[in-house]
PDB file of C-alpha atoms in Angstrom:
ATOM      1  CA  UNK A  98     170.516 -15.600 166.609  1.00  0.00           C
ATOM      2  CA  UNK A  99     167.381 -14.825 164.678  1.00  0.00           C
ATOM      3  CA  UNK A 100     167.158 -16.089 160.645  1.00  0.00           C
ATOM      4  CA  UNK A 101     167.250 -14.114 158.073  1.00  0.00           C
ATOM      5  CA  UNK A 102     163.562 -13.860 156.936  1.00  0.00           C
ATOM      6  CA  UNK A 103     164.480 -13.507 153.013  1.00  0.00           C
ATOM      7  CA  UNK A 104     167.452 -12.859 150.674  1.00  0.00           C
ATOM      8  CA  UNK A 105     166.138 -12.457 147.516  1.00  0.00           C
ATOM      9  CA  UNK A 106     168.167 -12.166 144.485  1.00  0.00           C
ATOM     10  CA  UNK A 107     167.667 -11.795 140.411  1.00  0.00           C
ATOM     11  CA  UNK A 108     169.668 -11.675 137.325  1.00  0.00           C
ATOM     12  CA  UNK A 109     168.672  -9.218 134.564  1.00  0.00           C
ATOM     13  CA  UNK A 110     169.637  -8.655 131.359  1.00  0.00           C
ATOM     14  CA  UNK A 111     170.124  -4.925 129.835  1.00  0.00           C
ATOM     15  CA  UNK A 112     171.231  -4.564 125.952  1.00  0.00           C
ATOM     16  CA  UNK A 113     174.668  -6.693 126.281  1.00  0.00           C
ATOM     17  CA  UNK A 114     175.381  -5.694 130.299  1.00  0.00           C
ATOM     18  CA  UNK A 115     174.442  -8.174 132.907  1.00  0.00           C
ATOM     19  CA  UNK A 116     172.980  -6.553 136.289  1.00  0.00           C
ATOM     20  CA  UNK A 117     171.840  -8.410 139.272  1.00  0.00           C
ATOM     21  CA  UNK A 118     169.115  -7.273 141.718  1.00  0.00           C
ATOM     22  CA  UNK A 119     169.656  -8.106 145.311  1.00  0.00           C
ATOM     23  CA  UNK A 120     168.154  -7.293 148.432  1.00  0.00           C
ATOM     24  CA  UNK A 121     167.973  -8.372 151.612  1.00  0.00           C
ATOM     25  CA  UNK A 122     164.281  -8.395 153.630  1.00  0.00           C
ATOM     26  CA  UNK A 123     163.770  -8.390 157.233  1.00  0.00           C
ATOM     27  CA  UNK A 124     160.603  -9.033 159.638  1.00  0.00           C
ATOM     28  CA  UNK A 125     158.461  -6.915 161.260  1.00  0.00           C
ATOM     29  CA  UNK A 126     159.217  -6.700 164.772  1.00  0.00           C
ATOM     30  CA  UNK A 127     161.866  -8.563 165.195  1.00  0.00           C
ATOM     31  CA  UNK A 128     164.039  -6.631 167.778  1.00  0.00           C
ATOM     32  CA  UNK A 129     166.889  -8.126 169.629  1.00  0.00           C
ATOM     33  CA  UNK A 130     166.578  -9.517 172.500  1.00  0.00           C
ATOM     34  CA  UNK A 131     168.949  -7.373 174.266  1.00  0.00           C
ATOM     35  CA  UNK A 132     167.803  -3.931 172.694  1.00  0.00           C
ATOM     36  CA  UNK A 133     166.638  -1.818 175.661  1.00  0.00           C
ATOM     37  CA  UNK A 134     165.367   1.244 173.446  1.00  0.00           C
ATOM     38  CA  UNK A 135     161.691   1.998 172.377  1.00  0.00           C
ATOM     39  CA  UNK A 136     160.308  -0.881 170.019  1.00  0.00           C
ATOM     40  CA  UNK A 137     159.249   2.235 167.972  1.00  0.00           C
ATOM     41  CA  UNK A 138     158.561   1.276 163.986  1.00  0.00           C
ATOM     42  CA  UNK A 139     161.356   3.993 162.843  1.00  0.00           C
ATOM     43  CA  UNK A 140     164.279   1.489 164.317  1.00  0.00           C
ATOM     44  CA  UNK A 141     162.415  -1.508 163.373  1.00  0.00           C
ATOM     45  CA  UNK A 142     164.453  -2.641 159.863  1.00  0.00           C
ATOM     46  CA  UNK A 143     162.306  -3.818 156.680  1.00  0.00           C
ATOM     47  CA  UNK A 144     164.633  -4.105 154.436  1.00  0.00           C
ATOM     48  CA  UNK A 145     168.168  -2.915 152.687  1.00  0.00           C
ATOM     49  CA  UNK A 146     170.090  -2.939 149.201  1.00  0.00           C
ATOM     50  CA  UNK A 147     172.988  -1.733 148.033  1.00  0.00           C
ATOM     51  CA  UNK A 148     173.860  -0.898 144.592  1.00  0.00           C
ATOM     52  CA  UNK A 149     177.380  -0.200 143.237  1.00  0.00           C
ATOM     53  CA  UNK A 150     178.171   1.642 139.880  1.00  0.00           C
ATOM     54  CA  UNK A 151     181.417   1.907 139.321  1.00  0.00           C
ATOM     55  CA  UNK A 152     182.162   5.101 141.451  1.00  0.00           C
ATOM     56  CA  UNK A 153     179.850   4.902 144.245  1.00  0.00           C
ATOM     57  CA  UNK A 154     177.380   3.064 146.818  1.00  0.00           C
ATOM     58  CA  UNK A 155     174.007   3.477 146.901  1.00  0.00           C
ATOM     59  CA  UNK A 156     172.238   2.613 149.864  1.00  0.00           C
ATOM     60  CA  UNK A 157     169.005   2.451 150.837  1.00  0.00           C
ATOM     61  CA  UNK A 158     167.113   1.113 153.644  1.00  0.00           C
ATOM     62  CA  UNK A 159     163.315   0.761 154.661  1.00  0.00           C
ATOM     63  CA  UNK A 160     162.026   1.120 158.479  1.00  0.00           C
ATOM     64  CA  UNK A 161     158.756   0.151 159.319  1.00  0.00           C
ATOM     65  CA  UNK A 162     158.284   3.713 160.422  1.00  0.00           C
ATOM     66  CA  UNK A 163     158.426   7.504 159.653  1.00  0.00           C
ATOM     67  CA  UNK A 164     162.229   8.038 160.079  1.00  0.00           C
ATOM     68  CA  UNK A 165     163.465  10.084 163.175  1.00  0.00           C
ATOM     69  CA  UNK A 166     160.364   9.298 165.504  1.00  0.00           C
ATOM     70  CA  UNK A 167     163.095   7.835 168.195  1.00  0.00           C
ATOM     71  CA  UNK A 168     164.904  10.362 169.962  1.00  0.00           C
ATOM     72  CA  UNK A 169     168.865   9.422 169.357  1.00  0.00           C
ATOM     73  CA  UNK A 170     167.826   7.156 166.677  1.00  0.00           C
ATOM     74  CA  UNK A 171     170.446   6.127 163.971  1.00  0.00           C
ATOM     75  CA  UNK A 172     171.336   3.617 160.925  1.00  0.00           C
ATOM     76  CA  UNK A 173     174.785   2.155 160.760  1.00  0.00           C
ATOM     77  CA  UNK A 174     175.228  -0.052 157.772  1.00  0.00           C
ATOM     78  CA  UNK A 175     178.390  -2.372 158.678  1.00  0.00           C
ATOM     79  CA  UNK A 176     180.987  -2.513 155.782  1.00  0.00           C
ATOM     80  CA  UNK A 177     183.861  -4.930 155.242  1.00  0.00           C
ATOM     81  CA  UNK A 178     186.338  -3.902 152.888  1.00  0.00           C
ATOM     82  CA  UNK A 179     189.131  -7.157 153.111  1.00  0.00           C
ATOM     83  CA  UNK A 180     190.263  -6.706 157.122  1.00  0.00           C
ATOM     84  CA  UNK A 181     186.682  -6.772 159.001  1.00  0.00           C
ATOM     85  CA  UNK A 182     186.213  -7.840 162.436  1.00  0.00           C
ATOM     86  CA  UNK A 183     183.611  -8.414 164.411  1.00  0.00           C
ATOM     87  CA  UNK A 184     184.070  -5.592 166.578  1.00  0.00           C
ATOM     88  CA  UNK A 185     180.219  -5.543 168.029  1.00  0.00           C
ATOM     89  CA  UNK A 186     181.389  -9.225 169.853  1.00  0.00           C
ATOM     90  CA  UNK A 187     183.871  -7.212 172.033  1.00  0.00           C
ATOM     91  CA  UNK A 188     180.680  -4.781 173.437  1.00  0.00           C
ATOM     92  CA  UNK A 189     178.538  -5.277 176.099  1.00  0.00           C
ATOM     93  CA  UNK A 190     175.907  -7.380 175.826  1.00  0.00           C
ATOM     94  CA  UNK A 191     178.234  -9.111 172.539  1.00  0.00           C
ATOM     95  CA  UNK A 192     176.411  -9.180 169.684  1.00  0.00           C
ATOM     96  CA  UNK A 193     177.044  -9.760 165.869  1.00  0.00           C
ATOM     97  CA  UNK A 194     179.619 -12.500 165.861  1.00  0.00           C
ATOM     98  CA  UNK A 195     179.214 -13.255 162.174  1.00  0.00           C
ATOM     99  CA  UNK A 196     179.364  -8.901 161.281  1.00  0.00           C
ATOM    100  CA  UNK A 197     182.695  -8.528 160.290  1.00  0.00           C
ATOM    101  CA  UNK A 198     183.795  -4.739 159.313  1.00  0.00           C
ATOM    102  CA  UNK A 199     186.196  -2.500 158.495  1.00  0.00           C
ATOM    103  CA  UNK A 200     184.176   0.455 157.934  1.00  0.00           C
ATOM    104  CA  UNK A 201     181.258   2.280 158.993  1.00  0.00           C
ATOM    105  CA  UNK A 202     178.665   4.497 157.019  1.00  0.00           C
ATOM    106  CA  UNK A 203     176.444   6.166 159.483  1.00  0.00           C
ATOM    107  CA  UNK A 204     172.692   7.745 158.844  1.00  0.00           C
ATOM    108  CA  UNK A 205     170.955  10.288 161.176  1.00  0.00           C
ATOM    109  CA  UNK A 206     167.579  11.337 160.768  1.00  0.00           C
ATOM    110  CA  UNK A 207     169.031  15.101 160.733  1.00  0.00           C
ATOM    111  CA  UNK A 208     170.730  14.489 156.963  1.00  0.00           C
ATOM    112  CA  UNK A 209     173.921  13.767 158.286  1.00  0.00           C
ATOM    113  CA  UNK A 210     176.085  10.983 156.625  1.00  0.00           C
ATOM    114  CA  UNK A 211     178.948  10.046 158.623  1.00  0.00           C
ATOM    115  CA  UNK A 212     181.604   7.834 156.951  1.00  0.00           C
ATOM    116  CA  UNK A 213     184.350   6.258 159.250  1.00  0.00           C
ATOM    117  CA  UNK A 214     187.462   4.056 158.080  1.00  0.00           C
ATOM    118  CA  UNK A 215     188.778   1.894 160.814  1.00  0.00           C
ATOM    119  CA  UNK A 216     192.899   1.134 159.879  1.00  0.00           C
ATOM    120  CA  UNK A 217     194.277  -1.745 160.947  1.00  0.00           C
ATOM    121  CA  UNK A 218     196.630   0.683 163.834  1.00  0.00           C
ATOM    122  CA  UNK A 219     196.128   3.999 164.508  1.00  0.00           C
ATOM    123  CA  UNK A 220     192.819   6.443 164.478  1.00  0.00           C
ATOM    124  CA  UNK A 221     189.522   6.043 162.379  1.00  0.00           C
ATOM    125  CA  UNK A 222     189.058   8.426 159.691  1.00  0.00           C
ATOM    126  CA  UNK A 223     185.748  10.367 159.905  1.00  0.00           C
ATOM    127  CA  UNK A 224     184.497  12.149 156.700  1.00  0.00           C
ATOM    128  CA  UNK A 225     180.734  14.287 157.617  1.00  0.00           C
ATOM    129  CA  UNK A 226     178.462  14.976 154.928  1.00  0.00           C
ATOM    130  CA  UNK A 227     176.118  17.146 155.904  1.00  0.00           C
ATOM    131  CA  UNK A 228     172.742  16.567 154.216  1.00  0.00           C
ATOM    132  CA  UNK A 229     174.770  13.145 152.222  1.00  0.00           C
ATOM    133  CA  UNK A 230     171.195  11.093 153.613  1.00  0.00           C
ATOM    134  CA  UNK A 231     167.373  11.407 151.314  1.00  0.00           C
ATOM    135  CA  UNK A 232     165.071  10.929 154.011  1.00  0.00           C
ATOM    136  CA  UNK A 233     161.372   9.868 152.523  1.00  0.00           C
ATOM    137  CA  UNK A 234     159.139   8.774 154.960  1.00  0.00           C
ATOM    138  CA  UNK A 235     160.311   5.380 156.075  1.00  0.00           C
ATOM    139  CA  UNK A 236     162.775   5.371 153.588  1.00  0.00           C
ATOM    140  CA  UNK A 237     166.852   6.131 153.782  1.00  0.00           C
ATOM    141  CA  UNK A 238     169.411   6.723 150.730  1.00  0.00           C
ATOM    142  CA  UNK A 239     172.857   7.605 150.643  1.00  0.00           C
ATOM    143  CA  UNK A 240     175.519   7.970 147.982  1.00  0.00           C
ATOM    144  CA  UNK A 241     179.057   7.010 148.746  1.00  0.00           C
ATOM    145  CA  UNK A 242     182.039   7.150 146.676  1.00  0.00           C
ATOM    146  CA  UNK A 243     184.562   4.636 146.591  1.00  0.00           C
ATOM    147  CA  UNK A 244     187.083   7.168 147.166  1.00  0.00           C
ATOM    148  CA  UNK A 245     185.676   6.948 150.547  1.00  0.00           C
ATOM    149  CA  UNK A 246     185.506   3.112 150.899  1.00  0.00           C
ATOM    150  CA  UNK A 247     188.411   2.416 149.210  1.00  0.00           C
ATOM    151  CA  UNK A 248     189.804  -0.990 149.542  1.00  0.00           C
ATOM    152  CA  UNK A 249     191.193  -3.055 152.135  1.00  0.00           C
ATOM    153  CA  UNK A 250     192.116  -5.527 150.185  1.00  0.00           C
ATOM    154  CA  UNK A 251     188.633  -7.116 148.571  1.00  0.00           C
ATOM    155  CA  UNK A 252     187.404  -5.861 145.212  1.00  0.00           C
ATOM    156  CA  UNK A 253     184.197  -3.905 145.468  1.00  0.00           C
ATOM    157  CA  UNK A 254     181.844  -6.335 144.491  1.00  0.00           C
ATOM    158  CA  UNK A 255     183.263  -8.447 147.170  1.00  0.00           C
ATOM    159  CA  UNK A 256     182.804  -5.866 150.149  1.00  0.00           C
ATOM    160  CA  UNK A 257     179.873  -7.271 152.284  1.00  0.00           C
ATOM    161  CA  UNK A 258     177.330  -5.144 154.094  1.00  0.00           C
ATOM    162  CA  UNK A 259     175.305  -5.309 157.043  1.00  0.00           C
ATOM    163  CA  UNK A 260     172.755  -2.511 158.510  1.00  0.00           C
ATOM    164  CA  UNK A 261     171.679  -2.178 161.887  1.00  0.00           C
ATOM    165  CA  UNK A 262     169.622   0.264 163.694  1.00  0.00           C
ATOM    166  CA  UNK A 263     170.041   1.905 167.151  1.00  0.00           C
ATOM    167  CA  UNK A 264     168.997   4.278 169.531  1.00  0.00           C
ATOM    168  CA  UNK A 265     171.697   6.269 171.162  1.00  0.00           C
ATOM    169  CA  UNK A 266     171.831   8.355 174.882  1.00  0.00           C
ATOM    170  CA  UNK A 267     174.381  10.446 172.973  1.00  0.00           C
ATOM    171  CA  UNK A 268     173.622   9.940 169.397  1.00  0.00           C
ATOM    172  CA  UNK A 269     176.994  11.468 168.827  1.00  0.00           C
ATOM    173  CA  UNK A 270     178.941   8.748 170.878  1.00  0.00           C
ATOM    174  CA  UNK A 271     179.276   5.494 171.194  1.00  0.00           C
ATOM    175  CA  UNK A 272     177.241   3.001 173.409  1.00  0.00           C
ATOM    176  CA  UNK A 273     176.547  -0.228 174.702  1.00  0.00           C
ATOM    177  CA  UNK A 274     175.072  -2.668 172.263  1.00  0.00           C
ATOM    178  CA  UNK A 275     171.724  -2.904 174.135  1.00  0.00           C
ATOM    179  CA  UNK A 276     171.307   0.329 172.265  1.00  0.00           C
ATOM    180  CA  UNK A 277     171.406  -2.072 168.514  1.00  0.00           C
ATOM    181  CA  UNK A 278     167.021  -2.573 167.787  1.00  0.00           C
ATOM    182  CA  UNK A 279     167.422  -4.790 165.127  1.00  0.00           C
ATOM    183  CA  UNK A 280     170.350  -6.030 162.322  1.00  0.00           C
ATOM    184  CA  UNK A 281     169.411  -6.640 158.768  1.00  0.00           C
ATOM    185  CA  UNK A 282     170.239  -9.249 157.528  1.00  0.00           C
ATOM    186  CA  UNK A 283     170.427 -10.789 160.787  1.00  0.00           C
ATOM    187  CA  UNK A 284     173.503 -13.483 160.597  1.00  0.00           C
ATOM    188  CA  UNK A 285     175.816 -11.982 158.160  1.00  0.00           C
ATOM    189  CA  UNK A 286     176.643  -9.580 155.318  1.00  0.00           C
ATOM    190  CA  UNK A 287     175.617  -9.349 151.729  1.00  0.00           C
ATOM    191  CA  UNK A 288     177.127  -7.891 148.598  1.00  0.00           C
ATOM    192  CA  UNK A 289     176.449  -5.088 146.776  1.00  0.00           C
ATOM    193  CA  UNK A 290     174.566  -5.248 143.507  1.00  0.00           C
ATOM    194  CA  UNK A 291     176.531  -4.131 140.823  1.00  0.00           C
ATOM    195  CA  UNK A 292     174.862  -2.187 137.764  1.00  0.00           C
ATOM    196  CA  UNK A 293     175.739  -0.828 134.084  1.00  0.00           C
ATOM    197  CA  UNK A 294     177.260   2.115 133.515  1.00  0.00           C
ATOM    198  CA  UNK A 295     174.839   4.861 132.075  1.00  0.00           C
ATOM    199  CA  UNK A 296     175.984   4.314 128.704  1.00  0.00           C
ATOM    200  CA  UNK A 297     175.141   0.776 128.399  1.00  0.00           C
TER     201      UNK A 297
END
């Protein structure tokens, strides 16, 4: 499994409220080995953070690329909310052994933001926000609320995150995992960074 290139993270002060900046950056190129897609710069991952304030997610992601260049391109950022597995081990080739999630919050270059709750029995739970994703240039940003990532048992400071990209036949369905380009960070999750509310 590749190495995560850099986690960087730094503690700043604001008035009497703490904040932390986090975020996790990848290398240029580094595709899997068992991606079969087009080593195009749009699926090739730079880097990711993810804020939390309270209410919501931010995330936002940077490809080494102008976003939706690929044909059936896509951004899946990975989320485990207390009863993640590593479901990407089960696919074909297995991949992601150390991505555990419970949760899914899909990007498409189109504007679409798909978030998808995975139960521990029965059917996932698919919410579509239609333009819910800020495309700018190489750049990707979403908003989620925590009503939609509500927990599974850890707090949500605790919930780790992991983003990969992939290009899909049927960007609509799912695939094998030589579809996944590239993960970020490579060999597990990270938190979010948590921040003050406007008032402080």
């Amino acid at each position: 499994m590749r190495v995560l290139y850099n986690l960087a993270a730094a503690l700043v002060m604001l008035g009497s409220a703490a904040t932390a900046s986090a975020e996790v950056v990848d290398p240029t190129g580094d595709f899997l080995g068992t991606y079969t897609g087009p080593q195009n710069g749009d699926v090739d991952l730079l880097g990711a953070n993810v804020t939390f304030d309270g209410d919501s997610f931010n995330l936002w992601s940077q490809q080494n690329g102008s976003i939706g260049t690929t044909a059936g391109s896509l951004f899946v950022w990975g989320i485990n909310r207390g009863t993640g597995t590593a479901r990407l081990a089960g696919g074909t080739p297995s991949l992601g052994s150390d991505v555990p999630f419970d949760s899914v919050v899909v990007m498409f270059p189109d504007g679409l933001l798909r978030v998808v709750t995975i139960p521990l029995a029965g059917a996932p739970t698919i919410t579509n926000l239609a333009g819910g994703v800020t495309i700018d240039g190489d750049t990707l940003a979403a908003t989620v609320p925590l009503s939609l990532l509500f927990s599974m048992g850890f707090a949500p400071e605790d919930y780790t995150f992991t983003l990969w990209s992939r290009t899909r036949v049927n960007p609509l369905a799912d695939g094998a995992n030589s579809e996944i380009a590239d993960f970020a960070p490579n060999a597990a999750g990270f938190n979010a960074t948590a921040v003050p509310e406007p008032g402080t």
